[in-house]
mmCIF file of C-alpha atoms in Angstrom:
data_model
loop_
_atom_site.group_PDB
_atom_site.id
_atom_site.type_symbol
_atom_site.label_atom_id
_atom_site.label_comp_id
_atom_site.label_asym_id
_atom_site.label_seq_id
_atom_site.Cartn_x
_atom_site.Cartn_y
_atom_site.Cartn_z
ATOM 1 C CA MET A 1 164.020 147.407 21.697
ATOM 2 C CA LEU A 2 162.990 151.217 21.460
ATOM 3 C CA ASP A 3 162.081 150.360 17.798
ATOM 4 C CA PHE A 4 159.940 147.637 18.875
ATOM 5 C CA PHE A 5 158.334 149.817 21.024
ATOM 6 C CA HIS A 6 157.610 152.560 18.356
ATOM 7 C CA MET A 7 156.198 149.877 16.121
ATOM 8 C CA ASN A 8 153.706 148.214 18.358
ATOM 9 C CA PRO A 9 152.081 150.799 20.711
ATOM 10 C CA PRO A 10 149.334 148.393 22.514
ATOM 11 C CA LEU A 11 152.161 145.760 23.032
ATOM 12 C CA THR A 12 154.326 148.287 24.427
ATOM 13 C CA ALA A 13 151.566 149.718 26.903
ATOM 14 C CA CYS A 14 150.873 146.285 27.962
ATOM 15 C CA ALA A 15 155.170 145.543 28.454
ATOM 16 C CA LEU A 16 155.036 148.121 30.845
ATOM 17 C CA LEU A 17 152.323 147.505 32.846
ATOM 18 C CA LEU A 18 153.567 143.817 33.106
ATOM 19 C CA PHE A 19 157.087 145.193 33.893
ATOM 20 C CA GLY A 20 155.906 147.608 36.546
ATOM 21 C CA LEU A 21 153.822 145.110 38.356
ATOM 22 C CA ALA A 22 156.568 142.628 38.379
ATOM 23 C CA GLY A 23 158.825 145.292 39.887
ATOM 24 C CA ALA A 24 156.001 146.114 42.546
ATOM 25 C CA ALA A 25 156.061 142.571 43.554
ATOM 26 C CA CYS A 26 159.917 142.302 44.181
ATOM 27 C CA GLN A 27 159.359 145.293 46.486
ATOM 28 C CA PRO A 28 159.563 144.322 50.237
ATOM 29 C CA GLN A 29 155.880 144.256 51.832
ATOM 30 C CA THR A 30 155.077 146.950 54.615
ATOM 31 C CA LYS A 31 152.795 145.808 57.358
ATOM 32 C CA PRO A 32 150.172 148.294 57.810
ATOM 33 C CA SER A 33 150.533 150.719 60.700
ATOM 34 C CA ALA A 34 148.889 149.178 63.951
ATOM 35 C CA ASN A 35 145.597 151.357 64.981
ATOM 36 C CA PRO A 36 144.669 150.958 68.667
ATOM 37 C CA ASP A 37 141.369 151.782 67.736
ATOM 38 C CA ASN A 38 140.559 148.840 65.501
ATOM 39 C CA PRO A 39 142.970 145.902 66.177
ATOM 40 C CA PRO A 40 143.250 143.226 63.702
ATOM 41 C CA ARG A 41 140.725 140.408 64.496
ATOM 42 C CA THR A 42 142.153 137.163 65.648
ATOM 43 C CA ARG A 43 141.523 134.223 63.308
ATOM 44 C CA ASP A 44 138.572 132.020 64.181
ATOM 45 C CA ILE A 45 139.337 128.316 64.929
ATOM 46 C CA VAL A 46 137.285 125.899 62.668
ATOM 47 C CA ALA A 47 137.015 122.352 63.692
ATOM 48 C CA LEU A 48 134.867 119.040 62.935
ATOM 49 C CA GLY A 49 132.308 118.351 65.366
ATOM 50 C CA ARG A 50 129.231 116.017 66.163
ATOM 51 C CA LEU A 51 125.530 117.005 67.496
ATOM 52 C CA GLU A 52 124.771 115.135 70.719
ATOM 53 C CA PRO A 53 122.370 115.298 73.450
ATOM 54 C CA GLU A 54 123.091 117.026 76.854
ATOM 55 C CA ASN A 55 123.438 113.602 78.702
ATOM 56 C CA ARG A 56 125.303 112.000 75.991
ATOM 57 C CA VAL A 57 123.639 109.239 73.799
ATOM 58 C CA VAL A 58 122.714 106.240 76.016
ATOM 59 C CA GLU A 59 123.162 102.583 74.520
ATOM 60 C CA ILE A 60 120.880 100.359 76.074
ATOM 61 C CA GLY A 61 120.969 96.384 75.755
ATOM 62 C CA VAL A 62 120.778 93.128 78.106
ATOM 63 C CA ALA A 63 122.870 90.988 79.719
ATOM 64 C CA GLY A 64 123.160 87.009 79.036
ATOM 65 C CA ASP A 65 122.393 85.083 75.892
ATOM 66 C CA GLU A 66 118.909 86.769 75.047
ATOM 67 C CA ARG A 67 116.607 87.279 71.987
ATOM 68 C CA LEU A 68 114.471 90.183 71.436
ATOM 69 C CA GLN A 69 110.592 89.363 72.042
ATOM 70 C CA GLU A 70 108.849 92.627 71.600
ATOM 71 C CA LEU A 71 109.539 96.202 70.895
ATOM 72 C CA LEU A 72 106.989 98.938 72.699
ATOM 73 C CA VAL A 73 108.816 102.239 71.063
ATOM 74 C CA LYS A 74 109.492 103.877 67.907
ATOM 75 C CA GLN A 75 112.079 105.804 66.717
ATOM 76 C CA GLY A 76 111.678 109.222 67.495
ATOM 77 C CA GLN A 77 109.271 108.564 70.177
ATOM 78 C CA PHE A 78 109.719 110.690 73.523
ATOM 79 C CA VAL A 79 109.720 108.160 76.681
ATOM 80 C CA LYS A 80 110.178 109.009 80.663
ATOM 81 C CA ALA A 81 112.464 107.373 83.209
ATOM 82 C CA GLY A 82 111.220 103.708 84.139
ATOM 83 C CA GLU A 83 109.142 103.338 80.702
ATOM 84 C CA VAL A 84 109.245 99.836 79.510
ATOM 85 C CA LEU A 85 110.722 99.940 75.996
ATOM 86 C CA ALA A 86 111.004 95.988 75.226
ATOM 87 C CA TYR A 87 110.908 92.492 76.033
ATOM 88 C CA VAL A 88 113.416 89.809 75.930
ATOM 89 C CA GLU A 89 112.570 86.244 74.973
ATOM 90 C CA SER A 90 112.809 85.077 78.697
ATOM 91 C CA TYR A 91 110.234 87.263 80.053
ATOM 92 C CA LYS A 92 107.463 84.806 79.739
ATOM 93 C CA THR A 93 109.263 82.016 81.532
ATOM 94 C CA ARG A 94 110.434 84.087 84.223
ATOM 95 C CA MET A 95 106.659 85.527 84.676
ATOM 96 C CA ALA A 96 105.557 81.872 85.058
ATOM 97 C CA ALA A 97 108.537 81.443 88.019
ATOM 98 C CA ARG A 98 107.494 84.423 89.563
ATOM 99 C CA ASP A 99 103.624 83.629 89.294
ATOM 100 C CA ARG A 100 104.539 80.296 90.883
ATOM 101 C CA ALA A 101 106.168 81.672 93.607
ATOM 102 C CA ALA A 102 103.541 84.096 94.294
ATOM 103 C CA SER A 103 100.967 81.704 94.202
ATOM 104 C CA GLN A 104 103.013 79.639 96.460
ATOM 105 C CA LEU A 105 102.996 82.237 99.155
ATOM 106 C CA ARG A 106 99.301 83.153 98.692
ATOM 107 C CA ASP A 107 98.698 79.605 99.571
ATOM 108 C CA ALA A 108 100.968 79.471 102.464
ATOM 109 C CA GLU A 109 99.540 82.862 103.614
ATOM 110 C CA ALA A 110 95.920 81.383 103.513
ATOM 111 C CA GLN A 111 96.799 78.258 105.453
ATOM 112 C CA LEU A 112 98.797 80.187 108.140
ATOM 113 C CA ARG A 113 95.494 82.369 108.108
ATOM 114 C CA ALA A 114 93.262 79.523 108.600
ATOM 115 C CA ASN A 115 95.684 77.824 111.373
ATOM 116 C CA THR A 116 95.904 81.044 113.153
ATOM 117 C CA GLU A 117 92.072 81.507 113.334
ATOM 118 C CA ALA A 118 91.837 78.067 114.811
ATOM 119 C CA ALA A 119 94.423 78.383 116.923
ATOM 120 C CA GLN A 120 92.675 81.649 118.204
ATOM 121 C CA ALA A 121 89.627 80.211 118.507
ATOM 122 C CA ARG A 122 90.953 77.378 120.972
ATOM 123 C CA ILE A 123 92.647 80.362 122.971
ATOM 124 C CA HIS A 124 89.393 82.227 123.411
ATOM 125 C CA GLU A 125 87.616 78.769 124.465
ATOM 126 C CA ALA A 126 90.695 78.247 127.290
ATOM 127 C CA ASN A 127 89.990 81.687 128.199
ATOM 128 C CA VAL A 128 86.087 81.427 128.475
ATOM 129 C CA ARG A 129 86.557 77.962 130.662
ATOM 130 C CA LEU A 130 89.180 79.672 132.642
ATOM 131 C CA GLN A 131 86.802 82.526 133.379
ATOM 132 C CA GLN A 132 84.240 80.265 134.398
ATOM 133 C CA LEU A 133 86.069 78.163 136.415
ATOM 134 C CA SER A 134 86.940 81.445 138.167
ATOM 135 C CA GLU A 135 83.194 82.832 138.466
ATOM 136 C CA ALA A 136 81.040 79.503 139.568
ATOM 137 C CA PRO A 137 83.476 78.093 142.461
ATOM 138 C CA MET A 138 83.683 81.582 143.632
ATOM 139 C CA ARG A 139 79.997 81.492 144.193
ATOM 140 C CA LYS A 140 79.954 78.212 145.603
ATOM 141 C CA ILE A 141 82.674 78.974 147.807
ATOM 142 C CA GLU A 142 81.061 82.300 149.093
ATOM 143 C CA ALA A 143 77.893 80.293 149.828
ATOM 144 C CA GLN A 144 79.609 77.765 151.850
ATOM 145 C CA GLN A 145 81.442 80.588 153.757
ATOM 146 C CA ALA A 146 78.194 82.096 154.434
ATOM 147 C CA LYS A 147 76.550 78.707 155.742
ATOM 148 C CA LEU A 148 79.580 78.503 158.026
ATOM 149 C CA ARG A 149 79.131 81.794 159.372
ATOM 150 C CA ALA A 150 75.426 81.146 160.091
ATOM 151 C CA LEU A 151 76.341 77.561 161.896
ATOM 152 C CA ARG A 152 79.097 79.405 163.803
ATOM 153 C CA ALA A 153 76.554 82.291 165.021
ATOM 154 C CA ASP A 154 73.974 79.447 165.928
ATOM 155 C CA PHE A 155 77.075 77.792 167.963
ATOM 156 C CA ALA A 156 77.770 80.926 169.659
ATOM 157 C CA PHE A 157 74.232 81.587 170.883
ATOM 158 C CA ALA A 158 74.025 77.746 171.684
ATOM 159 C CA ALA A 159 77.148 78.156 173.952
ATOM 160 C CA THR A 160 75.537 80.968 175.657
ATOM 161 C CA GLU A 161 72.510 79.556 176.150
ATOM 162 C CA LEU A 162 74.083 76.365 177.748
ATOM 163 C CA GLU A 163 76.268 78.801 180.124
ATOM 164 C CA ARG A 164 72.682 80.626 181.152
ATOM 165 C CA ILE A 165 71.043 77.164 181.770
ATOM 166 C CA ARG A 166 73.953 75.626 184.050
ATOM 167 C CA GLY A 167 73.946 79.017 186.071
ATOM 168 C CA LEU A 168 70.256 78.289 186.577
ATOM 169 C CA GLU A 169 70.886 74.807 187.202
ATOM 170 C CA ARG A 170 73.253 75.799 189.859
ATOM 171 C CA SER A 171 70.846 78.185 191.373
ATOM 172 C CA GLY A 172 68.090 75.681 191.754
ATOM 173 C CA VAL A 173 65.907 77.343 188.933
ATOM 174 C CA GLY A 174 67.086 75.087 186.077
ATOM 175 C CA THR A 175 66.999 71.404 185.711
ATOM 176 C CA ARG A 176 70.017 69.002 184.700
ATOM 177 C CA GLN A 177 67.915 67.508 181.834
ATOM 178 C CA GLU A 178 67.848 70.890 180.314
ATOM 179 C CA SER A 179 71.475 71.814 180.473
ATOM 180 C CA GLU A 180 72.406 68.129 179.028
ATOM 181 C CA ARG A 181 69.899 68.698 176.012
ATOM 182 C CA GLN A 182 71.616 72.157 175.448
ATOM 183 C CA ALA A 183 74.644 70.824 175.393
ATOM 184 C CA SER A 184 74.028 67.903 173.057
ATOM 185 C CA GLN A 185 72.893 70.460 170.803
ATOM 186 C CA LEU A 186 75.748 72.582 171.318
ATOM 187 C CA ASP A 187 77.901 69.476 170.068
ATOM 188 C CA ARG A 188 75.819 68.748 166.712
ATOM 189 C CA LEU A 189 76.448 72.671 165.999
ATOM 190 C CA LYS A 190 80.046 71.982 166.230
ATOM 191 C CA ALA A 191 80.146 68.917 164.076
ATOM 192 C CA ASN A 192 78.183 70.774 161.665
ATOM 193 C CA ILE A 193 80.702 73.353 161.737
ATOM 194 C CA GLU A 194 83.478 71.005 161.271
ATOM 195 C CA ALA A 195 81.574 69.374 158.500
ATOM 196 C CA GLU A 196 80.867 72.440 156.336
ATOM 197 C CA GLU A 197 84.920 73.372 157.101
ATOM 198 C CA ALA A 198 85.946 70.437 155.269
ATOM 199 C CA THR A 199 83.449 70.814 152.229
ATOM 200 C CA LEU A 200 84.783 74.429 152.062
ATOM 201 C CA SER A 201 88.379 73.234 151.933
ATOM 202 C CA GLU A 202 87.387 70.516 149.446
ATOM 203 C CA VAL A 203 85.386 72.931 147.195
ATOM 204 C CA GLN A 204 88.291 75.786 147.505
ATOM 205 C CA ALA A 205 90.839 72.873 146.443
ATOM 206 C CA ALA A 206 88.608 71.858 143.716
ATOM 207 C CA ALA A 207 88.631 75.192 142.269
ATOM 208 C CA GLN A 208 92.324 75.784 142.773
ATOM 209 C CA THR A 209 92.866 72.565 140.760
ATOM 210 C CA ASP A 210 90.598 73.317 138.085
ATOM 211 C CA ARG A 211 91.988 76.940 137.672
ATOM 212 C CA TRP A 212 95.260 75.564 137.420
ATOM 213 C CA LEU A 213 94.192 73.151 134.698
ATOM 214 C CA ALA A 214 92.262 75.793 132.763
ATOM 215 C CA GLU A 215 95.574 78.290 133.085
ATOM 216 C CA ALA A 216 97.842 75.339 131.583
ATOM 217 C CA GLN A 217 95.384 74.701 128.823
ATOM 218 C CA LEU A 218 95.272 78.491 127.839
ATOM 219 C CA ALA A 219 99.112 78.163 127.874
ATOM 220 C CA THR A 220 99.011 75.443 125.571
ATOM 221 C CA ARG A 221 96.919 77.016 123.330
ATOM 222 C CA ARG A 222 98.874 79.886 123.124
ATOM 223 C CA ALA A 223 102.044 78.078 122.753
ATOM 224 C CA GLU A 224 100.233 75.964 119.459
ATOM 225 C CA LEU A 225 99.407 79.479 118.009
ATOM 226 C CA GLN A 226 103.132 80.663 118.212
ATOM 227 C CA SER A 227 104.152 77.197 116.743
ATOM 228 C CA VAL A 228 101.778 77.768 114.026
ATOM 229 C CA GLN A 229 103.042 81.080 113.076
ATOM 230 C CA ALA A 230 106.521 79.827 113.083
ATOM 231 C CA SER A 231 106.050 76.692 111.068
ATOM 232 C CA GLY A 232 104.807 78.403 108.399
ATOM 233 C CA GLN A 233 107.600 79.229 106.015
ATOM 234 C CA LEU A 234 106.532 82.536 104.910
ATOM 235 C CA GLU A 235 109.881 84.350 104.768
ATOM 236 C CA SER A 236 111.179 81.781 102.595
ATOM 237 C CA LEU A 237 108.508 81.892 100.162
ATOM 238 C CA ARG A 238 108.671 85.816 100.455
ATOM 239 C CA GLN A 239 112.422 85.635 99.095
ATOM 240 C CA ALA A 240 111.638 83.323 96.505
ATOM 241 C CA VAL A 241 109.201 85.895 95.433
ATOM 242 C CA HIS A 242 111.512 88.569 95.118
ATOM 243 C CA VAL A 243 114.386 86.729 93.699
ATOM 244 C CA SER A 244 111.747 85.569 90.775
ATOM 245 C CA GLU A 245 110.482 89.638 90.543
ATOM 246 C CA VAL A 246 114.368 90.318 90.166
ATOM 247 C CA GLU A 247 115.145 87.562 87.849
ATOM 248 C CA LEU A 248 111.882 88.728 85.739
ATOM 249 C CA GLU A 249 113.111 92.414 85.737
ATOM 250 C CA LYS A 250 116.015 91.260 83.890
ATOM 251 C CA SER A 251 113.751 90.309 80.813
ATOM 252 C CA VAL A 252 112.236 94.013 81.023
ATOM 253 C CA VAL A 253 114.134 96.744 79.133
ATOM 254 C CA ARG A 254 113.365 100.052 80.819
ATOM 255 C CA ALA A 255 114.264 103.500 80.269
ATOM 256 C CA PRO A 256 117.192 104.573 82.263
ATOM 257 C CA SER A 257 116.370 108.310 81.980
ATOM 258 C CA ASN A 258 113.690 110.849 80.330
ATOM 259 C CA GLY A 259 114.582 111.317 76.707
ATOM 260 C CA GLN A 260 113.946 110.331 73.006
ATOM 261 C CA ILE A 261 114.189 107.030 71.152
ATOM 262 C CA ILE A 262 117.134 108.120 68.418
ATOM 263 C CA GLU A 263 117.419 104.716 66.909
ATOM 264 C CA ILE A 264 116.614 101.099 67.059
ATOM 265 C CA ALA A 265 119.202 98.702 66.415
ATOM 266 C CA ALA A 266 117.467 95.736 66.585
ATOM 267 C CA SER A 267 114.305 93.724 65.848
ATOM 268 C CA PRO A 268 111.877 91.357 67.687
ATOM 269 C CA GLY A 269 113.944 87.495 67.106
ATOM 270 C CA GLU A 270 117.464 88.813 66.705
ATOM 271 C CA ALA A 271 119.685 87.564 69.069
ATOM 272 C CA VAL A 272 120.788 90.625 71.223
ATOM 273 C CA MET A 273 123.579 89.114 73.550
ATOM 274 C CA GLY A 274 126.484 91.935 73.551
ATOM 275 C CA ARG A 275 124.407 94.019 71.415
ATOM 276 C CA VAL A 276 123.053 97.703 71.637
ATOM 277 C CA ILE A 277 119.119 97.264 71.111
ATOM 278 C CA LEU A 278 118.292 100.861 71.027
ATOM 279 C CA ARG A 279 119.930 104.375 71.367
ATOM 280 C CA MET A 280 118.242 107.200 73.398
ATOM 281 C CA GLY A 281 119.410 110.747 74.697
ATOM 282 C CA ASP A 282 117.530 113.816 76.293
ATOM 283 C CA VAL A 283 117.349 116.168 73.346
ATOM 284 C CA GLY A 284 115.604 118.929 75.289
ATOM 285 C CA GLN A 285 118.954 120.582 75.306
ATOM 286 C CA MET A 286 121.394 119.913 72.289
ATOM 287 C CA TYR A 287 125.384 120.111 72.453
ATOM 288 C CA VAL A 288 128.316 120.434 69.708
ATOM 289 C CA MET A 289 131.283 118.266 70.661
ATOM 290 C CA ALA A 290 134.099 119.612 68.603
ATOM 291 C CA GLU A 291 137.545 118.498 68.131
ATOM 292 C CA VAL A 292 139.932 121.194 68.151
ATOM 293 C CA TYR A 293 143.784 120.664 67.308
ATOM 294 C CA GLU A 294 146.087 120.488 70.406
ATOM 295 C CA THR A 295 147.866 123.595 68.558
ATOM 296 C CA ASP A 296 144.672 125.873 68.855
ATOM 297 C CA VAL A 297 143.440 124.769 72.184
ATOM 298 C CA ALA A 298 145.298 127.363 74.192
ATOM 299 C CA ARG A 299 143.255 130.042 72.643
ATOM 300 C CA VAL A 300 140.064 128.505 73.347
ATOM 301 C CA ARG A 301 137.874 129.901 76.513
ATOM 302 C CA VAL A 302 134.714 129.077 78.204
ATOM 303 C CA GLY A 303 132.153 131.551 76.991
ATOM 304 C CA GLN A 304 133.499 131.999 73.467
ATOM 305 C CA GLY A 305 130.965 131.982 71.046
ATOM 306 C CA VAL A 306 130.485 129.136 68.442
ATOM 307 C CA HIS A 307 128.747 128.780 64.835
ATOM 308 C CA VAL A 308 127.796 125.394 63.933
ATOM 309 C CA THR A 309 127.188 124.750 60.124
ATOM 310 C CA SER A 310 126.185 121.549 57.971
ATOM 311 C CA PRO A 311 124.022 121.216 54.987
ATOM 312 C CA ALA A 312 121.700 118.991 56.619
ATOM 313 C CA LEU A 313 120.499 122.305 58.806
ATOM 314 C CA SER A 314 118.500 124.874 57.572
ATOM 315 C CA LYS A 315 120.680 127.632 59.072
ATOM 316 C CA THR A 316 123.598 128.207 60.987
ATOM 317 C CA GLN A 317 123.389 127.142 64.993
ATOM 318 C CA SER A 318 124.910 129.570 67.551
ATOM 319 C CA GLY A 319 126.279 128.734 70.948
ATOM 320 C CA VAL A 320 128.613 128.845 73.658
ATOM 321 C CA VAL A 321 131.607 127.066 74.734
ATOM 322 C CA GLU A 322 130.908 125.357 78.258
ATOM 323 C CA ARG A 323 133.631 122.910 79.032
ATOM 324 C CA ILE A 324 137.146 122.411 77.394
ATOM 325 C CA GLY A 325 138.345 118.929 77.749
ATOM 326 C CA THR A 326 141.542 117.835 79.510
ATOM 327 C CA SER A 327 142.874 114.787 77.490
ATOM 328 C CA VAL A 328 144.561 114.895 74.383
ATOM 329 C CA PHE A 329 143.773 112.167 71.752
ATOM 330 C CA LYS A 330 143.411 111.238 68.572
ATOM 331 C CA ARG A 331 140.525 112.733 66.365
ATOM 332 C CA GLN A 332 137.151 110.662 66.280
ATOM 333 C CA VAL A 333 135.175 112.642 63.655
ATOM 334 C CA ARG A 334 136.723 111.840 60.270
ATOM 335 C CA SER A 335 137.054 114.497 57.611
ATOM 336 C CA ILE A 336 136.113 113.361 53.853
ATOM 337 C CA ASP A 337 139.241 115.257 52.816
ATOM 338 C CA PRO A 338 141.785 112.544 51.910
ATOM 339 C CA GLN A 339 144.573 115.007 52.719
ATOM 340 C CA GLU A 340 143.764 115.744 56.355
ATOM 341 C CA ASP A 341 145.856 114.266 58.768
ATOM 342 C CA ALA A 342 143.516 111.080 60.513
ATOM 343 C CA ASP A 343 146.381 110.675 63.440
ATOM 344 C CA ALA A 344 145.961 114.284 64.392
ATOM 345 C CA ARG A 345 145.946 115.199 68.067
ATOM 346 C CA VAL A 346 142.929 116.691 69.367
ATOM 347 C CA VAL A 347 141.182 118.254 72.303
ATOM 348 C CA GLN A 348 137.189 118.014 72.802
ATOM 349 C CA ILE A 349 135.061 121.459 72.965
ATOM 350 C CA ARG A 350 131.639 120.967 74.335
ATOM 351 C CA ALA A 351 129.397 123.818 73.518
ATOM 352 C CA ARG A 352 125.804 124.512 74.270
ATOM 353 C CA LEU A 353 123.473 125.167 71.446
ATOM 354 C CA ALA A 354 120.969 128.169 71.962
ATOM 355 C CA ASP A 355 118.609 126.414 70.115
ATOM 356 C CA SER A 356 118.041 122.863 70.297
ATOM 357 C CA GLU A 357 114.837 122.187 67.953
ATOM 358 C CA GLU A 358 116.019 121.667 64.838
ATOM 359 C CA ALA A 359 119.558 119.998 66.136
ATOM 360 C CA SER A 360 117.739 117.319 68.034
ATOM 361 C CA ARG A 361 116.502 115.779 64.746
ATOM 362 C CA PHE A 362 120.269 115.276 63.967
ATOM 363 C CA VAL A 363 121.950 113.437 66.898
ATOM 364 C CA GLY A 364 125.184 112.278 65.643
ATOM 365 C CA LEU A 365 125.092 114.701 62.615
ATOM 366 C CA GLN A 366 128.907 115.715 61.816
ATOM 367 C CA VAL A 367 129.112 119.242 61.633
ATOM 368 C CA GLU A 368 131.813 122.348 60.932
ATOM 369 C CA VAL A 369 132.486 124.332 64.376
ATOM 370 C CA ARG A 370 133.612 127.901 64.006
ATOM 371 C CA ILE A 371 134.972 129.087 67.460
ATOM 372 C CA ASP A 372 135.244 132.954 67.554
ATOM 373 C CA THR A 373 138.401 133.515 69.718
ATOM 374 C CA SER A 374 138.165 137.464 69.689
ATOM 375 C CA LYS A 375 136.963 137.461 73.212
#
């Protein structure tokens, strides 16, 4: 072997070099001494994830056997809560039913107003008559009472005069004829008083009867008004309108919240029973949902930084872990590597992105997430 080395100096050098490397590889490796001022960095956790809005993606559909009639929004459009997004095929039919119920309610209300006005007019007429029967007879009664007072005054004067004349007759100054004439005058006055008293009683009785009749008529008119108001079936018609409006609203697709239309999944004319019409979400703040292996989740903490990368993104997106899931399940974000374990058990980690502008254009994008566990 020494002869061989002397005959081939270059090969000899190479052989010695290889021999030395092999020997070094066989020697046991020593760990570098620990330096408390520069501790070794803990390995980051790398996981697959998906970009999503703050309140997740909302899938919007309709109940019942329907067809999509009209779409009012486009993909990428921002909408506000309650804004109309689409109509389904039953919208026109339900709109006609609502209009018919509303028309019936308006007709009933108009009829009720007319009947009420007529009843109120009859009440007013009965009130006027009652007032007239209260005022006119009272004036007649007062006139009759004044007449009676005058007759009674005349009667009192005549009675006094009769006593004076009789006194003169007893003293021989007056005559019997004067006394009889005065007594006759007194009888006439008495008869007149009795007749006028009877007339006063008749007037008072007639006035009281007329008043009772007028009050009864007024009560009848008021009862008629109550009957008119009760007979109008407005409440049932209002309920019919309310029901038709509820049914109509089922044909209107509205935005449940503020957000952006992320995807339109159906076209006008298509049957949408049990289908998603469109998807939307509030992309003002974007998150990444990472699936971390259950063996690594113990090293994840809220507040740790994350770095999100994808060929679709122009730059690495940074964020902060905001929530750590409490359930373990099979991975949902699939890797393109065929050697990856599709049944791996993972925990979802949700991180808030610092910049949502670019990420908002790629809702659902599969990304790689690197979690910095050094903190």
